[in-house]
Amino acid sequence: MFMSSPAEWHVDLLEIAQKCVYCGYCSLCPTFKELKWETYHPRGILEQIRMYFSEGVKESVQVEVSKSLFEAIFACTMCKACENICLVDLPLLKVWEQVRQEAFRKGRWNPLLLSLYNKVKSTHNIYGLPTEERLAWANLAGMNMSRRTKKKAPLAFFVGCQASYSGKMGNVAPSVVKILRKTKVNFTILGLDEWCCGSPVFLAGGYSAGRDFAKHNLDQLKELGVERIVTACSGCYRAFKIVYPRVLGEKWDIEVLHITELAEELIKNGKLKLKHSIKEKITFKDPCELVRHCGLVEAPREVIKQIPNVRFEELPSNKHEALCCGGGGLLKLNDSDLVNQVNSRLVSEIKYTEAEIVANGCPTCKDTILTGVKNDNLDVEVLDISELIVRAMEGEK
Ligand code: SF4
Ligand code: SF4
């Protein structure tokens, strides 16, 4: 069945909705801050869930409530800010995911979302592009990666769809490879055998459907004898770290690292040296999936600190309180204007720091921030942290 949650993720929606104490702490929701209607407020969504799922509710009422409920649930960026601050610790992300499943059951996904799902399922990437193009990033960067595929190694670089196929992310994967080569890490890649991590399917609430992606990728990694994987994508990181063990219901001992964690380790053991100073002032945008979903806070900062003479300034909202860029939760498929609105608050914070480089650890954030700074005519360079590391490692711009 496409739509169901792993047993331990399944929650009683009505019971949780009834536990909300209306404190309003979750008013920091980025969607509510922009749209300002109570129906988009996390506690407002819970109120609609109460109405929708109450026993004996009339069908006509359910149909009426579902209109605003499903609209609100797909206006959510899945940033986890509400759950992070909830006074009574409600597992809100699980609730939002289950409501997305209910929308699917009722045939209420928008066509773009359905189309993405079908593309991912049939082509195993988010763009619906041919598998043969999955190594386009290496060809464009003039890197011959063929000897790396099918190669047994203790560490695998999981590239992810955006870094593999998207022109805007063209430098991300080559940067990771440069770091691995320079530090002589013995690594492999899945190459044409890599499938989408399944993140878009999981974000839509499709845990059962996403299981195929988890199983495929994990089988490939096991075949190559991989003990650790590294990725520069926060969505892939969350999928491997949190979602795969649960959807597969099995313990597996492959360690999952974000590139910042590996870089921090390589710096500590003296293999990675960031010798070149970067004169531009730097700030860092914490991706929601790294910081709130997975609790990864310090590694990016530890790495940036190692850049000689670095001028670093935190964004006003940082770490667990970081603002969402607006690009998460598949919002781009549902309301691109809202993405821009949410993003403009982040751009204002970037402006406030007077940073000349905004680094981040997620292709979705990078893509969204690139659009935001362009819309705002802000003169700031948007870099993935792997690109920043290479710049400090090689001294090139
Ligand atoms: S996850 Fe983020 S966008 Fe969604 S309801 Fe919570 S705070 Fe709002
Ligand atoms: S923070 Fe939690 S308890 Fe308070 S209004 Fe929001 S969902 Fe309800």
Short mmCIF file of C-alpha atoms in Angstrom, two decimals, residues 6-193:
data_model
loop_
_atom_site.label_atom_id
_atom_site.label_comp_id
_atom_site.label_asym_id
_atom_site.label_seq_id
_atom_site.Cartn_x
_atom_site.Cartn_y
_atom_site.Cartn_z
CA PRO A 6 5.83 2.63 9.92
CA ALA A 7 4.06 1.29 13.02
CA GLU A 8 6.11 3.28 15.50
CA TRP A 9 5.44 6.46 13.57
CA HIS A 10 1.71 5.98 13.49
CA VAL A 11 -0.06 8.35 15.84
CA ASP A 12 -3.65 8.81 16.91
CA LEU A 13 -4.46 12.10 15.20
CA LEU A 14 -7.53 12.87 17.27
CA GLU A 15 -5.81 12.12 20.56
CA ILE A 16 -2.89 14.41 19.70
CA ALA A 17 -5.12 17.18 18.42
CA GLN A 18 -7.01 17.07 21.72
CA LYS A 19 -3.79 17.53 23.69
CA CYS A 20 -3.05 20.95 22.23
CA VAL A 21 -3.36 23.59 24.96
CA TYR A 22 -3.61 26.54 22.57
CA CYS A 23 -0.56 28.22 24.08
CA GLY A 24 0.36 29.71 20.72
CA TYR A 25 4.10 29.11 21.09
CA CYS A 26 4.02 27.65 17.60
CA SER A 27 3.03 31.05 16.13
CA LEU A 28 6.61 31.13 14.86
CA CYS A 29 5.44 28.86 12.04
CA PRO A 30 6.84 30.42 8.85
CA THR A 31 3.66 29.73 6.91
CA PHE A 32 1.41 31.27 9.56
CA LYS A 33 3.71 34.30 9.82
CA GLU A 34 3.10 35.00 6.15
CA LEU A 35 -0.53 34.01 5.66
CA LYS A 36 -1.75 35.05 9.13
CA TRP A 37 -4.93 32.95 8.98
CA GLU A 38 -5.62 30.69 11.94
CA THR A 39 -6.32 27.80 9.56
CA TYR A 40 -2.57 27.79 8.72
CA HIS A 41 -1.44 28.02 12.34
CA PRO A 42 -0.26 24.66 13.74
CA ARG A 43 -2.88 24.84 16.49
CA GLY A 44 -5.46 25.80 13.83
CA ILE A 45 -4.49 22.73 11.80
CA LEU A 46 -4.96 20.62 14.93
CA GLU A 47 -8.38 22.18 15.44
CA GLN A 48 -9.36 21.24 11.88
CA ILE A 49 -8.04 17.71 12.49
CA ARG A 50 -10.32 17.52 15.53
CA MET A 51 -13.30 18.48 13.41
CA TYR A 52 -12.36 16.25 10.49
CA PHE A 53 -11.64 13.08 12.45
CA SER A 54 -14.27 13.38 15.21
CA GLU A 55 -16.52 10.38 15.49
CA GLY A 56 -19.92 10.88 13.90
CA VAL A 57 -18.91 14.00 11.98
CA LYS A 58 -21.25 14.59 9.06
CA GLU A 59 -19.76 13.94 5.63
CA SER A 60 -20.71 17.41 4.44
CA VAL A 61 -18.80 18.94 7.37
CA GLN A 62 -15.83 16.70 6.70
CA VAL A 63 -15.74 17.74 3.04
CA GLU A 64 -15.92 21.40 4.02
CA VAL A 65 -13.16 21.13 6.65
CA SER A 66 -10.97 19.09 4.33
CA LYS A 67 -10.69 22.01 1.90
CA SER A 68 -8.85 24.26 4.34
CA LEU A 69 -7.15 21.38 6.18
CA PHE A 70 -5.51 19.94 3.06
CA GLU A 71 -4.62 23.40 1.82
CA ALA A 72 -2.89 24.14 5.12
CA ILE A 73 -1.10 20.82 5.30
CA PHE A 74 0.54 21.34 1.91
CA ALA A 75 1.45 24.94 2.81
CA CYS A 76 3.66 23.50 5.56
CA THR A 77 7.40 23.42 4.86
CA MET A 78 7.97 20.56 7.31
CA CYS A 79 10.54 22.79 8.99
CA LYS A 80 9.77 21.28 12.42
CA ALA A 81 9.86 24.67 14.17
CA CYS A 82 6.42 23.99 15.69
CA GLU A 83 7.39 20.60 17.12
CA ASN A 84 10.66 22.02 18.36
CA ILE A 85 8.90 24.60 20.50
CA CYS A 86 5.60 22.85 21.33
CA LEU A 87 4.81 23.35 25.02
CA VAL A 88 3.45 19.84 25.43
CA ASP A 89 5.86 18.07 23.07
CA LEU A 90 3.31 17.00 20.48
CA PRO A 91 4.82 14.90 17.65
CA LEU A 92 3.55 17.37 15.07
CA LEU A 93 5.61 16.20 12.09
CA LYS A 94 4.11 12.73 12.32
CA VAL A 95 0.68 14.34 12.44
CA TRP A 96 1.32 16.49 9.37
CA GLU A 97 2.65 13.46 7.45
CA GLN A 98 -0.39 11.39 8.30
CA VAL A 99 -2.74 14.14 7.17
CA ARG A 100 -0.84 14.23 3.86
CA GLN A 101 -1.52 10.50 3.60
CA GLU A 102 -5.20 11.14 4.23
CA ALA A 103 -5.20 13.76 1.45
CA PHE A 104 -3.74 11.14 -0.90
CA ARG A 105 -6.40 8.61 0.09
CA LYS A 106 -9.07 11.18 -0.71
CA GLY A 107 -7.48 11.93 -4.10
CA ARG A 108 -6.57 15.47 -3.04
CA TRP A 109 -2.93 15.77 -3.95
CA ASN A 110 -2.29 18.47 -6.49
CA PRO A 111 -1.28 17.30 -10.00
CA LEU A 112 2.31 18.55 -9.64
CA LEU A 113 2.82 16.48 -6.53
CA LEU A 114 1.38 13.40 -8.20
CA SER A 115 3.55 14.00 -11.23
CA LEU A 116 6.68 14.26 -9.04
CA TYR A 117 5.76 11.04 -7.32
CA ASN A 118 5.27 9.24 -10.64
CA LYS A 119 8.55 10.59 -12.00
CA VAL A 120 10.51 9.51 -8.95
CA LYS A 121 8.92 6.10 -9.02
CA SER A 122 9.54 5.43 -12.71
CA THR A 123 12.94 7.10 -13.23
CA HIS A 124 14.34 7.01 -9.68
CA ASN A 125 15.20 10.69 -9.78
CA ILE A 126 13.23 13.85 -9.06
CA TYR A 127 13.62 15.30 -12.54
CA GLY A 128 12.35 12.35 -14.57
CA LEU A 129 15.68 12.33 -16.46
CA PRO A 130 17.38 9.21 -17.86
CA THR A 131 19.49 7.19 -15.44
CA GLU A 132 22.42 7.47 -17.89
CA GLU A 133 22.62 11.17 -17.05
CA ARG A 134 23.15 10.59 -13.35
CA LEU A 135 26.87 11.11 -13.76
CA ALA A 136 26.43 14.33 -15.73
CA TRP A 137 27.95 16.29 -12.84
CA ALA A 138 31.24 14.39 -13.18
CA ASN A 139 31.38 14.77 -16.94
CA LEU A 140 30.71 18.49 -16.70
CA ALA A 141 33.44 18.86 -14.10
CA GLY A 142 35.85 16.83 -16.24
CA MET A 143 36.08 14.12 -13.59
CA ASN A 144 36.19 10.55 -14.76
CA MET A 145 34.30 8.69 -12.06
CA SER A 146 33.80 5.38 -13.88
CA ARG A 147 36.53 3.63 -11.85
CA ARG A 148 34.73 4.67 -8.66
CA THR A 149 31.51 2.86 -9.48
CA LYS A 150 31.16 -0.81 -8.55
CA LYS A 151 34.31 -0.36 -6.49
CA LYS A 152 34.33 -1.83 -3.00
CA ALA A 153 35.32 0.78 -0.42
CA PRO A 154 34.67 1.60 3.24
CA LEU A 155 33.04 4.94 2.42
CA ALA A 156 30.47 5.85 -0.22
CA PHE A 157 29.64 9.34 -1.40
CA PHE A 158 25.87 9.45 -1.90
CA VAL A 159 25.46 12.26 -4.43
CA GLY A 160 21.67 12.80 -4.42
CA CYS A 161 19.44 13.90 -7.30
CA GLN A 162 19.97 17.65 -7.07
CA ALA A 163 23.77 17.51 -7.06
CA SER A 164 23.71 14.84 -9.80
CA TYR A 165 21.40 16.49 -12.30
CA SER A 166 20.82 20.15 -11.48
CA GLY A 167 22.96 22.71 -13.29
CA LYS A 168 22.66 25.11 -10.34
CA MET A 169 24.26 22.51 -8.07
CA GLY A 170 27.00 21.74 -10.58
CA ASN A 171 29.86 22.37 -8.16
CA VAL A 172 28.57 20.52 -5.12
CA ALA A 173 29.45 16.94 -6.04
CA PRO A 174 32.83 17.83 -7.62
CA SER A 175 33.66 19.77 -4.43
CA VAL A 176 32.94 16.74 -2.25
CA VAL A 177 35.09 14.60 -4.54
CA LYS A 178 37.94 17.14 -4.37
CA ILE A 179 37.81 16.99 -0.55
CA LEU A 180 37.85 13.18 -0.58
CA ARG A 181 40.67 12.98 -3.10
CA LYS A 182 42.81 15.61 -1.41
CA THR A 183 42.52 13.80 1.91
CA LYS A 184 43.10 10.41 0.26
CA VAL A 185 39.87 8.90 1.52
CA ASN A 186 39.19 5.52 -0.08
CA PHE A 187 35.68 5.99 -1.44
CA THR A 188 33.17 4.69 -3.92
CA ILE A 189 30.00 6.03 -5.53
CA LEU A 190 26.88 4.16 -6.59
CA GLY A 191 26.94 5.88 -9.98
CA LEU A 192 24.09 4.77 -12.23
CA ASP A 193 22.93 2.39 -9.47
#
